[in-house]
Coordinates of C-alpha atoms in Angstrom, one line a residue:
M22 CA 24.2 -1.1 6.0
N23 CA 21.8 -3.1 8.5
L24 CA 18.5 -1.5 8.0
E25 CA 16.5 -3.9 10.5
E26 CA 14.4 -2.7 12.8
K27 CA 13.6 -4.6 16.0
V28 CA 10.0 -4.7 17.3
V29 CA 10.1 -4.3 21.2
A30 CA 6.3 -3.4 21.8
H31 CA 3.2 -4.2 20.3
D32 CA -0.1 -2.5 21.2
A33 CA -3.4 -3.6 19.6
I34 CA -5.3 -0.7 18.2
Y35 CA -8.2 -2.5 16.2
D36 CA -9.4 -5.9 15.7
G37 CA -11.7 -6.2 12.7
A38 CA -13.5 -8.9 10.1
I39 CA -11.1 -7.9 7.4
I40 CA -7.8 -6.4 9.2
N41 CA -6.2 -5.4 12.5
V42 CA -4.0 -2.8 13.3
E43 CA -1.4 -2.4 15.7
R44 CA 1.0 0.3 16.9
Q45 CA 4.6 -1.2 17.2
T46 CA 7.3 0.4 19.0
V47 CA 10.7 -0.6 17.1
E48 CA 14.5 -0.2 17.9
L49 CA 16.1 1.4 14.7
P50 CA 19.7 0.2 13.8
N51 CA 21.0 3.7 15.3
G52 CA 19.8 2.7 18.6
K53 CA 16.8 5.0 18.4
K54 CA 13.0 4.4 18.7
A55 CA 10.5 4.7 16.7
Y56 CA 6.5 3.9 15.9
R57 CA 5.1 2.0 13.0
E58 CA 1.2 1.7 12.3
I59 CA 0.8 -1.6 10.9
V60 CA -2.3 -3.2 9.2
H61 CA -2.2 -7.1 9.3
H62 CA -4.1 -8.8 6.8
S63 CA -5.2 -12.3 5.9
G64 CA -4.1 -12.3 2.4
A65 CA -6.0 -11.8 -0.9
V66 CA -5.8 -12.8 -4.2
A67 CA -6.5 -11.5 -7.6
V68 CA -7.8 -12.9 -10.8
M69 CA -7.4 -12.4 -14.6
A70 CA -10.0 -13.7 -16.3
I71 CA -9.6 -14.1 -20.0
T72 CA -12.8 -15.3 -22.1
D73 CA -12.4 -17.5 -25.0
E74 CA -12.9 -14.0 -27.2
N75 CA -9.1 -12.8 -25.5
K76 CA -11.0 -10.5 -23.9
M77 CA -10.4 -9.7 -19.7
I78 CA -13.0 -9.6 -17.4
L79 CA -13.8 -7.0 -14.9
V80 CA -16.1 -6.0 -12.3
R81 CA -17.2 -2.7 -11.2
Q82 CA -17.8 -1.9 -7.5
W83 CA -18.1 0.9 -5.0
R84 CA -15.2 1.3 -2.7
S85 CA -15.8 3.2 0.1
P86 CA -12.6 4.2 1.1
I87 CA -12.6 6.2 -1.8
G88 CA -16.0 7.3 -2.3
R89 CA -16.7 5.9 -5.7
S90 CA -16.8 2.9 -7.7
T91 CA -13.9 1.2 -9.4
L92 CA -13.0 -0.9 -12.2
E93 CA -11.2 -3.9 -11.1
I94 CA -10.3 -7.7 -12.0
P95 CA -12.2 -10.2 -9.9
A96 CA -10.4 -10.2 -6.5
G97 CA -11.0 -11.2 -2.4
K98 CA -9.3 -12.2 0.9
L99 CA -8.7 -15.7 2.0
D100 CA -10.7 -16.5 4.6
Q101 CA -11.9 -20.0 6.5
R102 CA -13.1 -21.5 3.7
D103 CA -10.1 -21.5 1.9
D104 CA -8.0 -23.4 4.4
A105 CA -5.2 -21.1 3.5
D106 CA -4.9 -21.7 -0.2
P107 CA -4.5 -19.0 -2.5
Q108 CA -5.8 -21.3 -5.5
H109 CA -9.0 -22.3 -3.8
A110 CA -9.5 -18.6 -3.1
A111 CA -9.4 -17.5 -6.8
I112 CA -11.7 -20.6 -7.8
R113 CA -14.3 -19.2 -5.1
E114 CA -14.2 -15.5 -6.0
L115 CA -14.5 -16.4 -9.8
N116 CA -17.5 -18.2 -8.5
E117 CA -19.1 -15.4 -6.1
E118 CA -18.2 -12.6 -8.6
I119 CA -18.7 -13.3 -11.9
R120 CA -20.1 -16.8 -11.6
L121 CA -17.2 -18.6 -14.0
H122 CA -15.0 -21.7 -13.4
P123 CA -11.5 -22.1 -14.9
N124 CA -10.5 -25.2 -16.3
H125 CA -7.4 -23.7 -16.5
L126 CA -5.6 -21.4 -13.7
E127 CA -2.0 -20.3 -13.4
R128 CA -0.3 -18.4 -10.6
L129 CA 1.6 -15.5 -12.3
A130 CA 2.7 -13.3 -9.3
G131 CA 2.7 -12.5 -5.7
F132 CA 2.9 -9.1 -4.4
Y133 CA 2.5 -7.1 -1.4
S134 CA -0.4 -4.6 -2.0
S135 CA 1.3 -1.8 0.2
V136 CA 4.3 -2.3 2.2
G137 CA 4.4 1.2 3.7
F138 CA 1.5 0.3 6.4
S139 CA 0.2 -3.0 5.6
D140 CA 1.4 -7.1 5.4
E141 CA -1.3 -8.0 2.9
Y142 CA 0.3 -10.6 0.2
M143 CA -2.0 -11.0 -2.9
T144 CA -1.6 -13.6 -5.5
L145 CA -2.1 -12.6 -8.9
Y146 CA -3.5 -15.8 -10.9
L147 CA -4.4 -16.2 -14.9
A148 CA -7.9 -18.0 -15.7
T149 CA -8.5 -19.2 -18.8
D150 CA -11.0 -21.8 -20.6
L151 CA -14.0 -20.5 -18.3
Q152 CA -17.2 -22.1 -18.2
P153 CA -20.2 -21.2 -16.0
V154 CA -20.5 -22.7 -12.6
Q155 CA -22.8 -25.6 -11.3
S156 CA -23.6 -23.9 -8.5
E157 CA -23.5 -20.5 -7.3
L158 CA -22.0 -19.4 -4.4
P159 CA -23.2 -16.4 -2.4
R160 CA -21.7 -13.0 -2.8
D161 CA -20.4 -11.1 0.3
Q162 CA -23.2 -9.0 1.6
G163 CA -23.2 -5.8 0.2
E164 CA -21.5 -6.4 -2.8
N165 CA -23.1 -5.1 -5.8
L166 CA -21.2 -5.8 -9.2
T167 CA -21.3 -5.1 -13.0
I168 CA -19.7 -7.4 -15.1
K169 CA -18.0 -6.8 -18.5
A170 CA -15.2 -8.0 -20.8
Y171 CA -12.5 -5.7 -22.6
S172 CA -10.2 -6.3 -25.3
V173 CA -6.4 -5.4 -24.4
D174 CA -6.8 -2.1 -26.5
E175 CA -9.8 -0.9 -24.6
L176 CA -7.8 -1.6 -21.0
R177 CA -4.9 0.2 -22.4
T178 CA -6.8 2.9 -23.1
M179 CA -9.0 2.8 -20.0
V180 CA -5.6 2.9 -18.1
D181 CA -3.7 5.7 -19.8
N182 CA -7.1 8.0 -19.3
G183 CA -7.6 7.1 -15.5
E184 CA -10.4 5.0 -15.9
I185 CA -8.7 1.9 -14.3
E186 CA -6.8 3.5 -11.4
D187 CA -7.0 0.5 -9.1
A188 CA -3.0 -1.1 -8.4
K189 CA -3.9 -4.5 -9.0
T190 CA -5.9 -4.2 -12.1
V191 CA -3.3 -1.9 -13.5
M192 CA -0.5 -4.7 -13.1
A193 CA -3.3 -7.2 -15.0
V194 CA -3.7 -5.0 -17.7
W195 CA -0.1 -4.4 -18.3
R196 CA 0.4 -8.3 -17.9
F197 CA -2.6 -8.7 -20.4
E198 CA -0.9 -6.5 -23.0
M199 CA 2.7 -8.4 -22.4
M200 CA 0.9 -11.6 -23.3
A201 CA -0.8 -10.0 -26.3
L202 CA 2.8 -8.9 -27.6
K203 CA 4.0 -12.4 -27.4
K204 CA 1.5 -13.9 -29.8

């Protein structure tokens, strides 16, 4: 069965600093037309930063779209400083958010954050052998963070009770649990 939709028209709706939005007119496989609102994003990285004490570092920050603070792994979008290199972005985000540099950085997975409306592709990294940075990069304007490390048991409880609801962070906690089981 052919599922492909053919884009027959694009209408720009919004061109912003973080996202661009367009309305597409598509031709469905049955020949009928439909509309899609698409959020375009430059891509992002997320990092499971694991301490020598085998704890995962999370940041708490305010998230305006949901009107409250969340606990998340360090993450951010790729920008012109990264030259389309997700590994560079991961190292930069660790510096900006938690002021640590990984001596070991390993790509774990890549995934689309929400394929129903966005093309944002996120790369998840594991960072270990963390050292204080030599030179701190500035945080994004208005980025206020609190930083704390949690054990796998604490993280599991926080996911179970709804204290952690951010998708990339839930995924990272589950991966951390899998790593703990292998030991």
